[in-house]
XYZ file of C-alpha atoms in Angstrom:
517
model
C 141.879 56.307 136.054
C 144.008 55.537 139.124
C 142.245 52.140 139.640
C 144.808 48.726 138.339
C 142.367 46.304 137.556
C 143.825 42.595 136.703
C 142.354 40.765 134.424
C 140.173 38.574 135.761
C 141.706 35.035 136.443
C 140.087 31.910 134.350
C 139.802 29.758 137.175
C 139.320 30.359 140.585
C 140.074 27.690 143.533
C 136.787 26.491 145.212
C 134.372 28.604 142.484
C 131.776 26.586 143.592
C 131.518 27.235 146.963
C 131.748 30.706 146.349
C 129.157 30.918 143.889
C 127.284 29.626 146.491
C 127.784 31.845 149.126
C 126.975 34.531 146.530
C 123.658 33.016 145.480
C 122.521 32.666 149.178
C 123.538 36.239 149.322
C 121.185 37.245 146.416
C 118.662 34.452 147.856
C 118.425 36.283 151.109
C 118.110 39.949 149.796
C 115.389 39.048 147.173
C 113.644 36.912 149.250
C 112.517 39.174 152.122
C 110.440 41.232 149.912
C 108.122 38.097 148.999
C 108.448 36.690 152.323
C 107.446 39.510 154.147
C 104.277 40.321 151.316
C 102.548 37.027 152.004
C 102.726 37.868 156.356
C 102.184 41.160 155.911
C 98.082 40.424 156.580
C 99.323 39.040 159.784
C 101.495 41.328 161.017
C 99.021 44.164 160.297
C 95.920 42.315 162.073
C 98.706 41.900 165.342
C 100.465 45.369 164.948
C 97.560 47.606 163.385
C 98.293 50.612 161.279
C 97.291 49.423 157.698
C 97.888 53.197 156.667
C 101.680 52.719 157.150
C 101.756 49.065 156.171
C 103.275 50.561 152.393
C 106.483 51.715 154.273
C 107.387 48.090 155.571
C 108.508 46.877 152.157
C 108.844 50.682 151.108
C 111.436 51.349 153.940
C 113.496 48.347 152.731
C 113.488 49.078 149.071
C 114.355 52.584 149.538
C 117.287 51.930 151.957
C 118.453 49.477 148.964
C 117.845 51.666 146.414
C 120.218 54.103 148.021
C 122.469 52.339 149.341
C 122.886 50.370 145.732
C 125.226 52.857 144.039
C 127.753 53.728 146.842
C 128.470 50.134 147.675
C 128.578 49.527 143.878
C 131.305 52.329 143.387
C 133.208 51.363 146.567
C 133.441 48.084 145.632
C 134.896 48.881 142.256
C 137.505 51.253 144.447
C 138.225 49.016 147.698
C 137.846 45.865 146.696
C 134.032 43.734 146.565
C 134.425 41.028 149.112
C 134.923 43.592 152.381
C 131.732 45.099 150.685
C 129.709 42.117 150.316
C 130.690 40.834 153.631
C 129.592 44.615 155.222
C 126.287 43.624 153.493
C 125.481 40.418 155.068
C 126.264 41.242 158.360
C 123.873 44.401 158.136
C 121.389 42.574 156.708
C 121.771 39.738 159.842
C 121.549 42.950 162.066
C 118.210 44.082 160.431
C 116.477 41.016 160.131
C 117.228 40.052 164.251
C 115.758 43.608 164.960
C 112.722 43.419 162.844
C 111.576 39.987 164.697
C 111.575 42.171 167.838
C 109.335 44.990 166.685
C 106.360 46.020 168.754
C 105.044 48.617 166.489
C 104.479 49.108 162.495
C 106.632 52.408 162.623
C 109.533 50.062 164.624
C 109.403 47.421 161.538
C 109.484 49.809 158.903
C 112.827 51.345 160.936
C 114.278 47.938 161.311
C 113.348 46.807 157.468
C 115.521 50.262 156.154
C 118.389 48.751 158.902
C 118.107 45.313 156.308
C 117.829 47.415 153.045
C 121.047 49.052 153.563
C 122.506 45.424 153.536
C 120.430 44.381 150.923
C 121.991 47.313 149.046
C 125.203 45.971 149.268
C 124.967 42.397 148.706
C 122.703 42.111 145.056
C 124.774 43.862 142.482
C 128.305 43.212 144.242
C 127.219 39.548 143.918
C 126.558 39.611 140.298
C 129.954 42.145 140.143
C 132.193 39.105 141.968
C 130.368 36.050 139.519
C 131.436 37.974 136.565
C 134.600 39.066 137.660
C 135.661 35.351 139.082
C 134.175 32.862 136.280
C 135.519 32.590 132.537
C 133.428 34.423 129.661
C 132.069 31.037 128.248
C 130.326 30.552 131.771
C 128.751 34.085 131.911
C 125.462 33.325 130.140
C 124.579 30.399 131.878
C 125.684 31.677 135.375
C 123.907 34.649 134.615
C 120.791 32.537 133.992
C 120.871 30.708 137.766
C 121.905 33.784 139.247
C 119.033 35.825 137.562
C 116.843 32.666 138.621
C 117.461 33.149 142.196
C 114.945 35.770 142.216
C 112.201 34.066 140.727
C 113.256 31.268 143.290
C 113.884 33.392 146.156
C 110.096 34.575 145.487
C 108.643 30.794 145.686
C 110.607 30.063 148.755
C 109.564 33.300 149.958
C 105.743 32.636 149.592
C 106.170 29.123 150.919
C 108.159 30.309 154.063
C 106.751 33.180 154.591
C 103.051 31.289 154.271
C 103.748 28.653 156.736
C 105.791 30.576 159.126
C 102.914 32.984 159.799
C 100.098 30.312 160.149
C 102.162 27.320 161.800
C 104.729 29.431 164.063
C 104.870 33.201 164.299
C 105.206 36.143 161.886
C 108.625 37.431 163.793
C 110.269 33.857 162.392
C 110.093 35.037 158.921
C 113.041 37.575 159.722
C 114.773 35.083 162.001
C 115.552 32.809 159.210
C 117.884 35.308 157.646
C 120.264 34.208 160.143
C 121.349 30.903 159.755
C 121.300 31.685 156.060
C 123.465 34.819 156.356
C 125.884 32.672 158.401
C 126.257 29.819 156.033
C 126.917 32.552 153.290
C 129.616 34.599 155.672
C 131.304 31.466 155.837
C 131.568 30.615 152.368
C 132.501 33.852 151.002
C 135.311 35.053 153.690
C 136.469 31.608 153.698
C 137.057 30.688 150.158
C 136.958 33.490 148.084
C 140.091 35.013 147.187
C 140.093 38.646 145.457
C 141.702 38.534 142.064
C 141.143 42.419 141.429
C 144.059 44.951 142.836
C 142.690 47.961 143.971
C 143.905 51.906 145.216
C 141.981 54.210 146.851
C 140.197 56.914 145.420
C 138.456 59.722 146.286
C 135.169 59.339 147.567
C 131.981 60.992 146.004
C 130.301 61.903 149.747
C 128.748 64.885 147.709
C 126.930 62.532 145.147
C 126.333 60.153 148.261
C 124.255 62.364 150.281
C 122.496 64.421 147.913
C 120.968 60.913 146.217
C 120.209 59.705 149.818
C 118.122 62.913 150.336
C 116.546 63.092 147.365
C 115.623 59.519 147.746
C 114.089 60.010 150.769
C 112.353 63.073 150.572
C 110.798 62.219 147.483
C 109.372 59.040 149.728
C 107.898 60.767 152.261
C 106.332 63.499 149.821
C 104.656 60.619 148.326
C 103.872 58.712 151.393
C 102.457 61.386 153.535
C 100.614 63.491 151.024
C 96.928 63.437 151.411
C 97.303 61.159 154.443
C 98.543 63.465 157.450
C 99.248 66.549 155.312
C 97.357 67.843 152.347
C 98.995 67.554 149.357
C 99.345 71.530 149.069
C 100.461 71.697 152.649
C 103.750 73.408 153.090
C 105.303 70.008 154.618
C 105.129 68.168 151.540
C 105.676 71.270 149.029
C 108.818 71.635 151.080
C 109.537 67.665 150.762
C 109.385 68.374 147.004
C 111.083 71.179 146.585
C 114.320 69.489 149.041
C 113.884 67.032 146.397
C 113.983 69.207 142.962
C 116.884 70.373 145.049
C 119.021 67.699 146.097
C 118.179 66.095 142.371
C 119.841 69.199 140.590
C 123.342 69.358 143.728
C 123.533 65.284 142.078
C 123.453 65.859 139.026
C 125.915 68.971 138.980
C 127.577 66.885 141.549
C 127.911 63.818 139.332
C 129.420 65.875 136.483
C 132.536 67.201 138.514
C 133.190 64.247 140.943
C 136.356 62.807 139.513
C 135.109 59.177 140.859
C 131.194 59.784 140.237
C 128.259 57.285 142.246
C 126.782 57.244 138.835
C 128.432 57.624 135.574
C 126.716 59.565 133.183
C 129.193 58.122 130.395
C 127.155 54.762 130.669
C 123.819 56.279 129.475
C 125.866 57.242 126.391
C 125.901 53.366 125.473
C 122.082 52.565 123.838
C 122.433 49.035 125.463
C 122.873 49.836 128.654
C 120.315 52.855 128.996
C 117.457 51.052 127.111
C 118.047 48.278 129.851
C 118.152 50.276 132.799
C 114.837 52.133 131.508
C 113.206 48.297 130.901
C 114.808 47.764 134.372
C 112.732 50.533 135.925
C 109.027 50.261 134.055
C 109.154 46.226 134.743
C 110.380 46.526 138.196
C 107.186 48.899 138.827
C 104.685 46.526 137.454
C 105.585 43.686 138.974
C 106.003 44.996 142.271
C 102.228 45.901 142.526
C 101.302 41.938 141.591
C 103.673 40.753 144.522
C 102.225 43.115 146.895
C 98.242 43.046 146.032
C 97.630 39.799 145.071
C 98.305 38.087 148.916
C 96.019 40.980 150.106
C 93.311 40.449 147.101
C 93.435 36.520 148.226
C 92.922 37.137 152.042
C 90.937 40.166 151.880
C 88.826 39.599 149.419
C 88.090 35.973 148.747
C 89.027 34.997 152.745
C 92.475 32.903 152.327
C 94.877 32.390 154.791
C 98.444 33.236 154.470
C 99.216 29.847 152.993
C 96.656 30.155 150.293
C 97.998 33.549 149.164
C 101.459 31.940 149.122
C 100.782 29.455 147.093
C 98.368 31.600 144.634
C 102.191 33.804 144.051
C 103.932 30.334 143.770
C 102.820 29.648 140.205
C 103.724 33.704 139.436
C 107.509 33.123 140.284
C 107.633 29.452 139.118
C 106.940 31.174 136.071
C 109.484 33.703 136.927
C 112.295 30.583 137.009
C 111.645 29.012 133.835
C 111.758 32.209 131.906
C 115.212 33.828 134.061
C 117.016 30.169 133.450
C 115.797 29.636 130.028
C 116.777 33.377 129.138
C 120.453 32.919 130.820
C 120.878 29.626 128.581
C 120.077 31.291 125.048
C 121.932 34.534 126.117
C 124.973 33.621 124.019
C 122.596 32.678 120.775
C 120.022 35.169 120.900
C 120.287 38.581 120.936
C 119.170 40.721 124.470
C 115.927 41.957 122.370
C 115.087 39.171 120.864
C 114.355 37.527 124.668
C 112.899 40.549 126.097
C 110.070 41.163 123.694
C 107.768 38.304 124.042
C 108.284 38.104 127.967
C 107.375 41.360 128.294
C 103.869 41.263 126.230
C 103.266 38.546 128.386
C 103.723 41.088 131.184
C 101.661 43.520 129.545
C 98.553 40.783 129.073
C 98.506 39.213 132.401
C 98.652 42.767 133.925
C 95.601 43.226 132.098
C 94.027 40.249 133.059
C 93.824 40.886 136.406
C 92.135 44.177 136.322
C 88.942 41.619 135.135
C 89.048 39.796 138.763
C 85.918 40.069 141.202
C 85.081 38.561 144.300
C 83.626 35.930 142.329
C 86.898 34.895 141.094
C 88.142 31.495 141.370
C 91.585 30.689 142.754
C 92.392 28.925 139.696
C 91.731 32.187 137.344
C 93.850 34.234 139.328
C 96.200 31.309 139.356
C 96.686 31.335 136.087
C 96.493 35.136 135.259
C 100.136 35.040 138.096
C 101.509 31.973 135.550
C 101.543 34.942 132.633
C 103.161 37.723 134.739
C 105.519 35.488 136.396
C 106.415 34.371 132.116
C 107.072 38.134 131.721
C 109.045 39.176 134.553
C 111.304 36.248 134.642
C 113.794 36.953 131.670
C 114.642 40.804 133.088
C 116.161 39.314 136.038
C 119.096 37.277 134.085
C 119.229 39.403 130.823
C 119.017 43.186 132.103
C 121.890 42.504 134.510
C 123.971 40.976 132.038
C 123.061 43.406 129.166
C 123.864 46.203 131.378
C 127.600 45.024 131.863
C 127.583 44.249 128.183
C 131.287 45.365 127.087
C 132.275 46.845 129.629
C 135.373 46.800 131.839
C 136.425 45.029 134.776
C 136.808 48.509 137.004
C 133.066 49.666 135.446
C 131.557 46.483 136.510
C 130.332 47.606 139.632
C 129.058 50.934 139.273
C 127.161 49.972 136.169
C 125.286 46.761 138.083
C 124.614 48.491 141.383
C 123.031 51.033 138.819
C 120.826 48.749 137.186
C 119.916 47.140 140.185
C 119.296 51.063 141.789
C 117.115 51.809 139.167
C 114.833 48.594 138.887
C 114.788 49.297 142.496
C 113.675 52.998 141.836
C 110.618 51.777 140.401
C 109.529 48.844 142.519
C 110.257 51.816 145.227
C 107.823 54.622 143.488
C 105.466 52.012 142.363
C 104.503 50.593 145.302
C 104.449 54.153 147.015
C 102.614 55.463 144.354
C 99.816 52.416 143.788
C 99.709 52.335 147.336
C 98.553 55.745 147.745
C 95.743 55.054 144.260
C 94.835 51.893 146.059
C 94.100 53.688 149.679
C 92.498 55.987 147.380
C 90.126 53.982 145.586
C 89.383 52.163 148.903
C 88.100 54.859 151.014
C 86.434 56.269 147.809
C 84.467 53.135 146.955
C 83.299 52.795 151.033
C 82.096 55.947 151.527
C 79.791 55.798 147.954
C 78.615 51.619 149.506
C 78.115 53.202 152.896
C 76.727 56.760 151.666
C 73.170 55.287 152.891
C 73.606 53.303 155.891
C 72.316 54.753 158.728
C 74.631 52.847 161.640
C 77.111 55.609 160.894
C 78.670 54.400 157.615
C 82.021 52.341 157.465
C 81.419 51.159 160.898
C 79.445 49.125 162.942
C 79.461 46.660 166.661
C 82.784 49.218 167.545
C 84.975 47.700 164.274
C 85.922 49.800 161.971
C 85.640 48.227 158.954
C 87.463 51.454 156.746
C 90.737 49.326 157.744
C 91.132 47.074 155.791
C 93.110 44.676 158.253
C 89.652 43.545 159.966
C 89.516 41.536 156.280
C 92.428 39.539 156.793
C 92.375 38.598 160.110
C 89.664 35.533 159.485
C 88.740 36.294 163.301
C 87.572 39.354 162.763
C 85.896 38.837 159.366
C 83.331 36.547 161.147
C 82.365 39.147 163.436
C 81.091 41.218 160.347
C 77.780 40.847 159.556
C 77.620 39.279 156.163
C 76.046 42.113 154.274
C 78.272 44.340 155.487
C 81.527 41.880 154.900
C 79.964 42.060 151.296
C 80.455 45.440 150.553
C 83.668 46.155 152.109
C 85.185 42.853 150.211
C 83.560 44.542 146.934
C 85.298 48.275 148.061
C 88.749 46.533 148.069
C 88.391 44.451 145.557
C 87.621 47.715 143.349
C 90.347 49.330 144.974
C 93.074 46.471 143.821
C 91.770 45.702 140.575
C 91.569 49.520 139.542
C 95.286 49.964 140.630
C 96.223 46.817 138.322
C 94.503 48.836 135.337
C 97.374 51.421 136.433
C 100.491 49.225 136.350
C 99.313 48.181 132.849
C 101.541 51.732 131.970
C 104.687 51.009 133.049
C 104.456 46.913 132.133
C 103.882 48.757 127.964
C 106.737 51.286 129.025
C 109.156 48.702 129.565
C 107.706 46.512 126.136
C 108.633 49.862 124.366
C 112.018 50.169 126.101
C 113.321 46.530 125.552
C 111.586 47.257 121.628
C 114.979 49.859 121.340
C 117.581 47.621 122.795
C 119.587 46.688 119.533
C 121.104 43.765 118.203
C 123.908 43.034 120.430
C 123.998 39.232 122.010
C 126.493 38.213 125.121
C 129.506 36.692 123.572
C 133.131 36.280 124.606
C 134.502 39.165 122.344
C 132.031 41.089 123.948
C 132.540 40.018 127.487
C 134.074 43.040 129.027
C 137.470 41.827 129.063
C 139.095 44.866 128.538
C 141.999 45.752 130.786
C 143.286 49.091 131.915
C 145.712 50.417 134.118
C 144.889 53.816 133.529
């Protein structure tokens, strides 16, 4: 390799405030999706168009996802801080656009605009802690910085909650701002590079073909059997760019001297059994985060606040497992944490598949306790098992591509339960309202086959209780049959972690390998 990669000093001058400024970093990019879940209710009862509300967090996930590996790979090339600066400035850009949307469509633009910035800011953050603090530190950094998401999911809730009842929905994007200033600040301020860096080719091939894969692939799956039929030749020809564009990225990947993804990585068992436990647990949780607000308002009648604080125990949960994780790194081997969080994934999945409208808030409270428990350890130990060993120059690439893929499946799992959920919905209404003879799903000029009449509480007492009834039953059918599906991937990423090996983070093992080469 042409890359000169220093080792790595031991101590760098104002570490703290840096670390800082990279936590708010990760604090802002994580948040948004759990902010943004628990107003979504409100911004669909003021915007309309429930049938697109998927592609608000979809658009942002997938503009991550993409942009995840490139800003990864440059940053190993150029240099991470012009990166991670890049990022929060996009993301700043996004956020102040989304507050001014008018339309669903506009918001979904706007949220891709913040994705590509969230892109760059997670794994370049975890790249820059690892690359600035000494190995002994590693585990327990790890541990806070893998913590940040379960935290950046309560504040998220909480803000997210109150912002929509007590001020207006368009504030939960305006808050990025002061946040993404304070973290500017700290960052170009006080962080000073330690890596030396010359330029490389750049893999534009790889680039755009996973960009357009990406994306077609998202709109095959989001349009299908909505405005085109699935054998339509719009969406055979979205799947077919796709099968293309994968193969040109794959060939492309295997004679790009500087490759988006290295294939070389999969090679080591620790890393590929984490990025596939990365992907299956990504995909379960995903669906809790999203459903469960809309289960709370839609089906048992809760504000925004209540739904918010129903996901508060899930990713207080979250915390204690991602902190207590990052502590035992260094004693415990990667497996040996894994395992039991992710059974406890795997049974509170299936507990809530058993919920009903006659559920009480405290059941569903604690069935969110036992996912939160069996997220929380991926989000410290996969991203510190998948730099396990590895160099300073590989850092980058190999995070962004654990963070890509983990975003890959939150990304297809909440396309792809979105479109079972719609589908259970509509199916479940029509069989309820086969026999009514006010023309079915409708009635006093609502239509109640949208489910955003449910969670606006204005319109919900406009519905004539019998009526309310059987719509509240159709959805709550809907939700709890699409949990029953993310019970797969939640045992998919059990069996993955299950093949992990023995290794455990320690400093002979902390990637502290140096070439010039």
């Amino acid at each position: 390799m042409n890359t000169a990669i220093n080792k790595p000093k031991p101590k760098t001058p104002h570490l703290g405030i840096v670390l800082a400024g990279l936590l708010l970093g990760i604090l802002m990019a994580s948040m948004d999706n759990t902010i943004v879940a628990t107003a979504m209710g409100n911004i669909v009862a003021e915007l309309g168009g429930m049938d697109q509300f998927v592609w608000v967090t979809s658009a942002y996930l997938v503009a991550e996802m993409a942009g995840m590996p490139i800003f990864g790979k440059l940053s190993d090339m150029y240099g991470r801080k012009r990166f991670f600066v890049f990022g929060i400035i996009v993301f700043m850009g996004g956020s102040a656009l989304c507050g001014t949307a008018d339309t669903i469509t506009q918001l979904a633009i706007y949220r891709a605009i913040q994705g590509i910035g969230g892109g760059a800011l997670v794994p370049i953050a975890f790249s820059i802690m690892f690359d600035a603090v000494p190995v002994e530190m590693r585990g327990k950094l790890g541990g806070a910085f893998g913590a940040v998401f379960g935290l950046s999911s309560i504040f998220g809730p909480l803000l997210g909650a109150y912002i929509t009842d007590h001020i207006a929905w368009e504030w939960v994007f305006y808050i990025n701002l002061p946040l993404g200033v304070i973290a500017f600040i700290m960052v170009v301020g006080f962080y000073k590079e330690s890596v030396e860096h010359s330029r490389q080719p750049i893999d534009w091939l790889g680039a755009g073909t996973l960009l357009g894969a990406v994306v077609s692939l998202m709109f095959a799956l989001e349009l299908g059997g909505k405005k085109y039929a699935w054998d339509s030749w719009v969406i055979l020809t979205l799947f077919g760019a796709f099968a293309v564009l994968t193969v040109l990225f794959l060939w492309a990947e295997t004679r790009a001297k500087e490759p988006i993804i290295s294939f070389d990585l999969f090679r080591k068992r620790l890393y590929a059994t984490s990025v596939l436990t990365a992907l299956f647990s990504g995909a379960a949780f995903i669906v809790a985060s999203v459903y469960i607000p809309i289960f709370i308002q839609g089906v048992l009648g809760g504000s925004a606040t209540n739904s918010g604080l129903v996901l508060l125990p899930m990713m207080l949960g979250s915390v204690v497992t991602a902190s207590t994780a990052g502590f035992l790194m260094a004693k415990l081997r990667y497996r040996t944490l894994m395992l039991p969080t992710l059974a406890l994934l795997v049974v509170g999945t299936a507990l809530v598949t058993t919920l009903s409208p006659d559920s009480t808030r405290l059941l569903v409270t604690l069935y969110m306790i036992l996912i939160g428990l069996g997220i929380g350890a991926s989000f410290s130990v996969l991203s510190t098992a998948a730099i396990h060993g590895l160099t300073a120059q590989q850092r980058g690439a190999a995070s962004a591509t654990m963070n890509f893929v983990r975003s890959l499946g939150m990304t297809i799992g909440i396309t792809v339960f979105g479109i079972l959920q719609s589908h259970y919905f509509s199916a479940k209404l029509a069989e309820l309202f086969a026999g009514n003879p006010g023309g079915g799903s409708s009635a006093g000029g609502l239509d109640f086959g949208d489910p955003h009449a449910l969670l606006s509480p204005e319109t919900r007492a406009q519905i004539p209780p019998e009526v309310l009834g059987n719509i509240t039953d159709g959805l709550s059918y809907s939700i709890v049959h699409t949990f029953a599906w993310a019970i797969l991937p939640a045992a998919l990423a059990l069996a993955a972690a299950s093949l992990m090996g023995r290794e455990k983070m320690d400093p002979a093992a902390g990637g502290e390998v140096s070439s010039g080469h």
